[in-house]
Coordinates of C-alpha atoms in Angstrom, one line a residue:
M14 CA -26.9 11.6 5.6
S15 CA -25.5 9.1 8.0
T16 CA -22.4 9.8 10.0
T17 CA -20.7 6.7 8.6
T18 CA -20.6 8.4 5.2
M19 CA -18.5 11.3 6.5
N20 CA -16.0 9.3 8.6
P21 CA -13.5 6.5 8.0
P22 CA -14.6 3.0 9.3
R23 CA -14.9 3.0 13.0
R24 CA -12.2 1.2 14.8
P25 CA -13.0 -1.1 17.7
Y26 CA -12.3 0.8 20.9
S27 CA -12.9 -2.2 23.2
P28 CA -12.9 -6.0 22.9
K29 CA -16.7 -6.0 23.2
Q30 CA -17.1 -3.7 20.3
A31 CA -14.7 -5.8 18.2
I32 CA -16.8 -8.9 18.9
E33 CA -20.0 -7.0 18.0
R34 CA -18.4 -5.9 14.7
A35 CA -17.4 -9.5 14.0
R36 CA -20.9 -10.7 14.5
R37 CA -22.1 -8.2 11.9
G38 CA -19.6 -9.6 9.5
D39 CA -17.0 -6.8 9.7
L40 CA -13.9 -8.9 10.6
G41 CA -11.4 -6.1 9.9
A42 CA -7.8 -7.3 9.4
W43 CA -8.2 -10.5 11.4
P44 CA -8.7 -12.8 8.4
V45 CA -5.5 -11.4 6.8
V46 CA -3.6 -11.9 10.1
G47 CA -5.0 -15.4 10.4
G48 CA -4.0 -16.1 6.8
L49 CA -0.4 -14.9 7.5
V50 CA -0.2 -17.3 10.4
A51 CA -1.4 -20.2 8.3
I52 CA 1.0 -19.3 5.5
A53 CA 3.9 -19.3 8.0
I54 CA 2.9 -22.6 9.5
V55 CA 2.3 -24.4 6.1
F56 CA 5.4 -23.1 4.3
G57 CA 7.6 -23.2 7.4
S58 CA 6.8 -26.9 7.9
L59 CA 7.3 -27.7 4.2
N60 CA 10.6 -25.8 3.8
E61 CA 12.8 -24.9 6.8
H62 CA 14.4 -22.0 4.9
F63 CA 11.1 -20.1 4.6
L64 CA 11.2 -18.6 8.1
S65 CA 15.0 -18.1 8.1
P66 CA 16.2 -14.5 8.6
E67 CA 17.8 -14.5 5.2
N68 CA 14.6 -15.4 3.4
L69 CA 12.5 -13.0 5.5
T70 CA 14.9 -10.2 4.7
N71 CA 14.6 -11.0 1.0
L72 CA 10.8 -10.9 1.5
A73 CA 11.0 -7.5 3.0
L74 CA 13.0 -6.2 0.0
Q75 CA 10.5 -7.8 -2.5
M76 CA 7.4 -6.2 -1.0
A77 CA 8.5 -2.6 -0.9
A78 CA 8.1 -1.6 -4.5
T79 CA 4.8 -3.4 -5.3
G80 CA 3.5 -2.3 -1.9
T81 CA 4.2 1.3 -2.7
I82 CA 2.2 1.0 -5.9
S83 CA -0.6 -0.7 -4.0
L84 CA -0.8 2.3 -1.7
G85 CA -1.6 4.4 -4.7
I86 CA -4.2 1.9 -5.8
I87 CA -5.9 2.2 -2.4
M88 CA -6.3 6.0 -3.0
V89 CA -8.6 5.4 -5.9
L90 CA -10.3 2.3 -4.5
L91 CA -11.4 4.3 -1.5
L92 CA -13.5 6.3 -4.1
G93 CA -14.9 3.2 -5.6
E94 CA -12.8 3.7 -8.8
I95 CA -9.8 1.8 -10.3
D96 CA -6.4 2.6 -11.8
L97 CA -5.2 0.1 -14.3
S98 CA -2.3 2.3 -15.5
A99 CA -0.3 2.1 -12.2
G100 CA 2.0 -0.6 -13.5
S101 CA 2.8 1.2 -16.8
V102 CA 3.2 4.6 -14.9
S103 CA 5.7 3.0 -12.5
G104 CA 7.8 1.6 -15.4
L105 CA 7.6 4.9 -17.4
C106 CA 8.7 7.1 -14.5
A107 CA 11.5 4.7 -13.6
V108 CA 12.7 5.0 -17.2
V109 CA 12.4 8.9 -17.0
M110 CA 14.5 8.9 -13.8
T111 CA 17.1 6.5 -15.2
I112 CA 17.5 8.5 -18.4
L113 CA 17.9 11.8 -16.6
N114 CA 20.4 10.3 -14.1
V115 CA 22.5 8.1 -16.4
R116 CA 22.3 9.6 -19.9
Q117 CA 21.8 13.2 -19.0
G118 CA 24.0 13.2 -15.9
W119 CA 21.4 14.8 -13.6
N120 CA 21.7 14.7 -9.8
P121 CA 19.9 11.4 -8.7
V122 CA 17.7 13.2 -6.2
L123 CA 16.6 15.8 -8.7
A124 CA 16.0 13.0 -11.3
I125 CA 13.8 11.1 -8.8
A126 CA 11.8 14.3 -8.0
V127 CA 11.2 15.0 -11.7
A128 CA 10.1 11.4 -12.2
V129 CA 7.6 11.5 -9.4
A130 CA 6.4 14.9 -10.6
A131 CA 5.9 13.3 -14.1
G132 CA 3.8 10.6 -12.4
A133 CA 1.7 13.2 -10.7
V134 CA 1.1 15.0 -14.1
V135 CA 0.0 11.6 -15.6
G136 CA -2.4 11.2 -12.7
L137 CA -3.7 14.7 -13.2
V138 CA -4.3 14.1 -16.9
Q139 CA -6.2 10.9 -16.2
G140 CA -8.1 12.5 -13.4
L141 CA -9.2 15.3 -15.7
L142 CA -10.4 12.9 -18.3
F143 CA -12.4 11.1 -15.6
T144 CA -13.9 14.2 -13.8
R145 CA -14.3 16.7 -16.6
I146 CA -15.2 14.6 -19.6
G147 CA -16.9 11.8 -17.7
M148 CA -15.0 8.9 -19.0
P149 CA -15.1 5.8 -16.8
S150 CA -12.0 5.4 -14.7
F151 CA -11.7 1.8 -16.1
V152 CA -11.5 3.1 -19.7
V153 CA -9.2 6.1 -18.9
T154 CA -6.7 4.0 -17.0
L155 CA -6.9 1.1 -19.4
A156 CA -5.9 3.5 -22.2
G157 CA -3.2 4.8 -19.9
L158 CA -1.9 1.2 -19.4
I159 CA -1.4 0.9 -23.1
G160 CA -0.3 4.4 -23.9
W161 CA 2.3 4.9 -21.1
Q162 CA 3.8 1.5 -21.9
G163 CA 4.2 2.6 -25.5
L164 CA 5.9 5.8 -24.3
L165 CA 8.2 3.8 -22.2
L166 CA 9.3 1.7 -25.2
Y167 CA 9.8 4.9 -27.2
L168 CA 12.1 6.5 -24.5
L169 CA 14.2 3.3 -24.2
G170 CA 14.7 3.2 -27.9
E171 CA 16.6 0.3 -29.6
R172 CA 18.9 -0.4 -26.6
G173 CA 16.0 -1.6 -24.5
T174 CA 17.9 -1.6 -21.2
V175 CA 19.6 1.1 -19.2
N176 CA 21.7 0.1 -16.2
L177 CA 22.1 2.1 -13.1
P178 CA 25.5 2.5 -11.5
F179 CA 25.8 -0.1 -8.8
D180 CA 27.6 2.3 -6.5
G181 CA 25.2 5.2 -7.3
F182 CA 22.6 6.8 -5.0
V183 CA 19.5 5.0 -6.6
A184 CA 21.0 1.5 -6.5
K185 CA 22.2 2.1 -2.9
L186 CA 18.6 2.6 -1.8
S187 CA 18.0 -1.2 -2.0
D188 CA 21.5 -2.0 -0.6
T189 CA 21.4 0.1 2.6
W190 CA 20.8 -1.5 6.0
L191 CA 20.0 0.2 9.3
P192 CA 22.6 -0.3 12.1
P193 CA 21.1 -2.0 15.2
W194 CA 20.8 1.2 17.2
S195 CA 19.0 3.0 14.4
A196 CA 16.6 0.1 13.9
W197 CA 15.6 -0.1 17.6
T198 CA 15.3 3.7 17.8
L199 CA 12.9 3.6 14.8
A200 CA 10.8 0.8 16.3
L201 CA 10.5 2.8 19.6
A202 CA 9.6 5.9 17.7
L203 CA 6.9 4.1 15.7
T204 CA 5.4 2.7 18.9
G205 CA 5.4 6.2 20.4
V206 CA 3.7 7.7 17.4
Y207 CA 1.0 4.9 17.4
G208 CA 0.5 5.3 21.1
G209 CA 0.2 9.1 20.7
S210 CA -2.3 8.6 17.9
L211 CA -4.4 6.5 20.2
L212 CA -4.3 9.1 23.0
L213 CA -5.1 11.9 20.5
S214 CA -8.1 9.9 19.2
R215 CA -9.3 9.4 22.8
R216 CA -9.0 13.1 23.6
L217 CA -10.8 14.2 20.4
R218 CA -13.6 11.8 21.0
R219 CA -14.0 13.0 24.6
A220 CA -14.0 16.6 23.4
A221 CA -16.8 15.7 20.9
D222 CA -18.7 13.8 23.6
L223 CA -18.3 10.5 21.8
P224 CA -17.9 7.1 23.6
V225 CA -14.4 6.2 24.5
G226 CA -13.1 2.7 25.1
P227 CA -11.2 1.6 28.2
A228 CA -7.6 2.9 28.6
Y229 CA -6.2 -0.6 29.0
W230 CA -7.3 -1.5 25.5
A231 CA -5.2 1.3 24.0
A232 CA -2.3 0.1 26.0
V233 CA -2.8 -3.5 24.8
R234 CA -2.8 -2.3 21.2
A235 CA 0.3 -0.2 21.6
G236 CA 2.0 -3.1 23.4
G237 CA 1.1 -5.5 20.6
L238 CA 2.6 -3.2 18.0
A239 CA 5.8 -2.9 20.1
L240 CA 6.1 -6.7 20.2
V241 CA 5.6 -7.1 16.5
L242 CA 8.2 -4.4 15.7
A243 CA 10.6 -5.9 18.2
A244 CA 10.2 -9.4 16.6
A245 CA 10.8 -8.0 13.2
V246 CA 13.9 -6.1 14.2
L247 CA 15.3 -9.2 15.9
V248 CA 14.7 -11.4 12.9
L249 CA 16.1 -8.9 10.3
Q250 CA 19.1 -8.1 12.4
A251 CA 20.0 -11.8 12.5
D252 CA 20.7 -11.5 8.7
R253 CA 21.8 -8.2 7.1
G254 CA 19.7 -5.8 9.2
V255 CA 16.5 -3.8 8.5
P256 CA 16.5 -2.7 4.8
L257 CA 16.1 1.0 4.0
L258 CA 13.5 0.0 1.4
L259 CA 11.2 -1.4 4.1
V260 CA 11.7 1.7 6.2
I261 CA 10.7 3.9 3.2
F262 CA 7.6 1.8 2.5
G263 CA 6.6 1.6 6.2
T264 CA 7.0 5.4 6.5
L265 CA 4.6 5.9 3.5
V266 CA 2.1 3.6 5.1
V267 CA 2.1 5.4 8.5
V268 CA 2.1 8.9 7.0
L269 CA -0.8 8.2 4.6
D270 CA -2.8 6.5 7.3
L271 CA -2.4 9.5 9.6
V272 CA -3.5 11.8 6.7
L273 CA -6.6 9.7 6.0
R274 CA -7.6 9.4 9.6
H275 CA -6.7 12.8 11.1
T276 CA -7.2 15.3 8.3
A277 CA -10.2 16.8 6.6
F278 CA -8.9 15.6 3.3
G279 CA -9.0 12.0 4.6
R280 CA -12.5 12.3 5.8
W281 CA -13.6 13.8 2.5
M282 CA -12.0 10.8 0.7
Y283 CA -14.1 8.4 2.8
A284 CA -17.2 10.5 2.4
V285 CA -16.9 10.7 -1.4
G286 CA -16.3 6.9 -1.6
G287 CA -19.2 6.2 0.7
N288 CA -21.7 8.4 -1.1
A289 CA -20.5 10.9 -3.7
E290 CA -23.9 12.7 -4.0
A291 CA -24.3 13.1 -0.3
A292 CA -20.8 14.4 0.0
R293 CA -21.5 17.0 -2.7
R294 CA -24.6 18.1 -0.9
A295 CA -22.5 18.5 2.3
G296 CA -20.3 21.0 0.5
I297 CA -17.4 18.8 -0.4
N298 CA -15.6 19.5 -3.7
V299 CA -16.0 16.0 -5.1
T300 CA -14.2 16.8 -8.3
R301 CA -11.1 18.0 -6.5
I302 CA -11.0 15.0 -4.2
R303 CA -11.2 12.7 -7.2
L304 CA -8.4 14.6 -9.0
L305 CA -6.1 14.4 -5.9
A306 CA -6.8 10.7 -5.6
F307 CA -5.7 10.0 -9.2
V308 CA -2.6 12.3 -8.7
L309 CA -1.6 10.4 -5.5
S310 CA -2.1 7.1 -7.2
A311 CA 0.1 7.9 -10.1
A312 CA 2.8 9.6 -8.0
L313 CA 3.0 6.6 -5.6
A314 CA 3.2 4.3 -8.7
A315 CA 6.1 6.4 -10.0
F316 CA 7.9 6.1 -6.7
G317 CA 7.2 2.4 -6.5
G318 CA 8.7 2.1 -10.0
I319 CA 11.9 3.9 -8.8
L320 CA 12.2 1.5 -5.9
A321 CA 11.9 -1.4 -8.2
A322 CA 14.5 0.0 -10.5
S323 CA 16.8 0.5 -7.5
R324 CA 16.5 -3.2 -6.6
L325 CA 17.3 -4.4 -10.1
A326 CA 19.8 -1.6 -10.7
A327 CA 18.3 -1.2 -14.2
V328 CA 15.2 -0.5 -16.3
N329 CA 14.1 -2.3 -19.4
Q330 CA 11.1 -3.0 -21.6
S331 CA 9.4 -5.1 -19.0
S332 CA 9.7 -2.4 -16.2
G333 CA 6.2 -2.0 -14.7
G334 CA 4.9 -5.0 -16.7
S335 CA 4.4 -8.6 -15.9
D336 CA 2.0 -9.1 -13.0
I337 CA 3.0 -6.0 -11.0
L338 CA -0.3 -4.2 -11.5
L339 CA -2.4 -7.3 -10.7
M340 CA -0.3 -7.9 -7.6
A341 CA -0.7 -4.3 -6.4
I342 CA -4.5 -4.4 -6.8
A343 CA -4.7 -7.9 -5.2
A344 CA -2.6 -6.7 -2.3
A345 CA -5.0 -3.7 -1.6
V346 CA -8.1 -5.9 -1.8
I347 CA -6.7 -8.8 0.2
G348 CA -5.6 -6.4 2.8
G349 CA -9.2 -5.2 3.4
T350 CA -9.8 -2.3 1.0
S351 CA -13.3 -2.4 -0.4
L352 CA -13.8 -2.5 -4.1
F353 CA -17.0 -0.6 -3.6
G354 CA -15.4 2.4 -2.0
G355 CA -15.6 4.1 1.4
R356 CA -13.7 1.5 3.4
G357 CA -10.1 0.7 3.8
R358 CA -6.8 1.6 5.4
T359 CA -3.3 2.1 4.1
Y360 CA -2.2 -0.8 6.2
A361 CA -4.1 -2.9 3.7
A362 CA -1.2 -2.5 1.3
L363 CA 1.3 -3.7 4.0
L364 CA -0.8 -6.7 5.0
G365 CA -1.9 -7.6 1.5
I366 CA 1.5 -7.4 -0.1
L367 CA 2.9 -9.5 2.7
V368 CA 0.3 -12.2 2.0
I369 CA 0.9 -12.1 -1.8
Q370 CA 4.7 -12.1 -1.5
S371 CA 4.7 -14.8 1.2
I372 CA 2.7 -17.1 -0.9
T373 CA 4.8 -16.4 -4.0
N374 CA 8.0 -16.8 -2.0
G375 CA 6.9 -20.0 -0.3
M376 CA 5.9 -21.7 -3.6
L377 CA 9.1 -20.6 -5.3
L378 CA 11.1 -22.3 -2.5
L379 CA 9.0 -25.4 -3.1
N380 CA 9.6 -25.2 -6.9
V381 CA 5.9 -25.0 -7.6
D382 CA 5.0 -24.4 -11.2
S383 CA 3.9 -20.9 -12.2
S384 CA 0.5 -22.1 -13.2
V385 CA -0.2 -23.3 -9.7
R386 CA 1.1 -20.0 -8.2
Y387 CA -1.3 -18.0 -10.3
M388 CA -4.3 -20.2 -9.4
V389 CA -3.5 -20.0 -5.7
T390 CA -3.1 -16.2 -5.8
A391 CA -6.4 -16.0 -7.7
S392 CA -8.1 -18.1 -5.0
V393 CA -6.8 -15.9 -2.2
L394 CA -8.0 -12.8 -4.1
A395 CA -11.5 -14.3 -4.7
L396 CA -11.7 -15.2 -1.0
A397 CA -10.8 -11.7 0.0
V398 CA -13.5 -10.2 -2.2
A399 CA -16.0 -12.7 -0.9
I400 CA -15.3 -11.7 2.7
D401 CA -15.7 -8.0 1.7
S402 CA -19.0 -8.7 0.1
L403 CA -20.3 -10.6 3.1
A404 CA -19.1 -7.8 5.4
R405 CA -21.1 -5.3 3.3
R406 CA -24.1 -7.5 3.4
G407 CA -23.9 -7.9 7.2
S408 CA -23.5 -4.1 7.6
A409 CA -26.5 -3.5 5.4
R410 CA -28.6 -5.8 7.5

């Protein structure tokens, strides 16, 4: 079994290695970054409001809920599977949380915990149907998409809509902004964590007698992150400040990335996605890893649904519906997660949802018809899959 099967995709430890990977067709996140720059230039020139602090703050609020759902989608995509029920699960669990909090008078934190746990149970049920009975994940989650949507409608009853108190804990999640000192402290802490992660990786690679890139390259990467975070804080502080929803989403991205890259569970995820049979022969409990992936996917979908309910201060019959599922899957793929399994990072959700929401937001500012928005989004998704296919072909060669 090759070593690449047992490890997450190797990151470039020097500019030379990055160039070599690009020649093989593995461009990493650079196409997405280039796309974001192009989007900013195009829409910024067509509408001066696009790059305003107010619009960028709204963009940060819009991406948190769907981005969280996309994180869960990445968990199953890493295994080469799919979860089509994520949208329905997000709406269902948001309804469960709202009913417990509003109609039953439960403490909001306890209601949120129960709703996320309900999502995890849904993921466990779907994972068992996939692993124990052998049903394809496409069919299992497609049935879940329909069934959980039906349960949502049943729980809502004839009223159809349940409003959350505007001054309540849940609604305040989307209306809370970090003070300047807190935002700058958080940016500094994130830079420190990232720099520490790079140093830890260098130390572990040296201990394992593996090649280590130049120290200046790690400093350049940490400095680049610091500049990006500083720019984001400056822009958001020019309006209402850094929204708590963005902090929650960013924290999930960082924590899950550390889990996937620095724990045995994360390496097992990549191993199973790269070659399930080889992973099984290496002693990895493939069934358990698949179950955990589906549980994580549904739990993150549930939390994403709660964030969406917080922003709307209500749940209704369309919660978790519309194009939320499609946008979550598209965000994961556009961000660089492979549909074939074994390759991807949680940062894909952050980059992908930023691309999707930027395009949608920019076209809304230009009053572009919905039909055109859907076709543009489809084109971007097709381009991302094409790049992924070319990268796999180059790696195979």
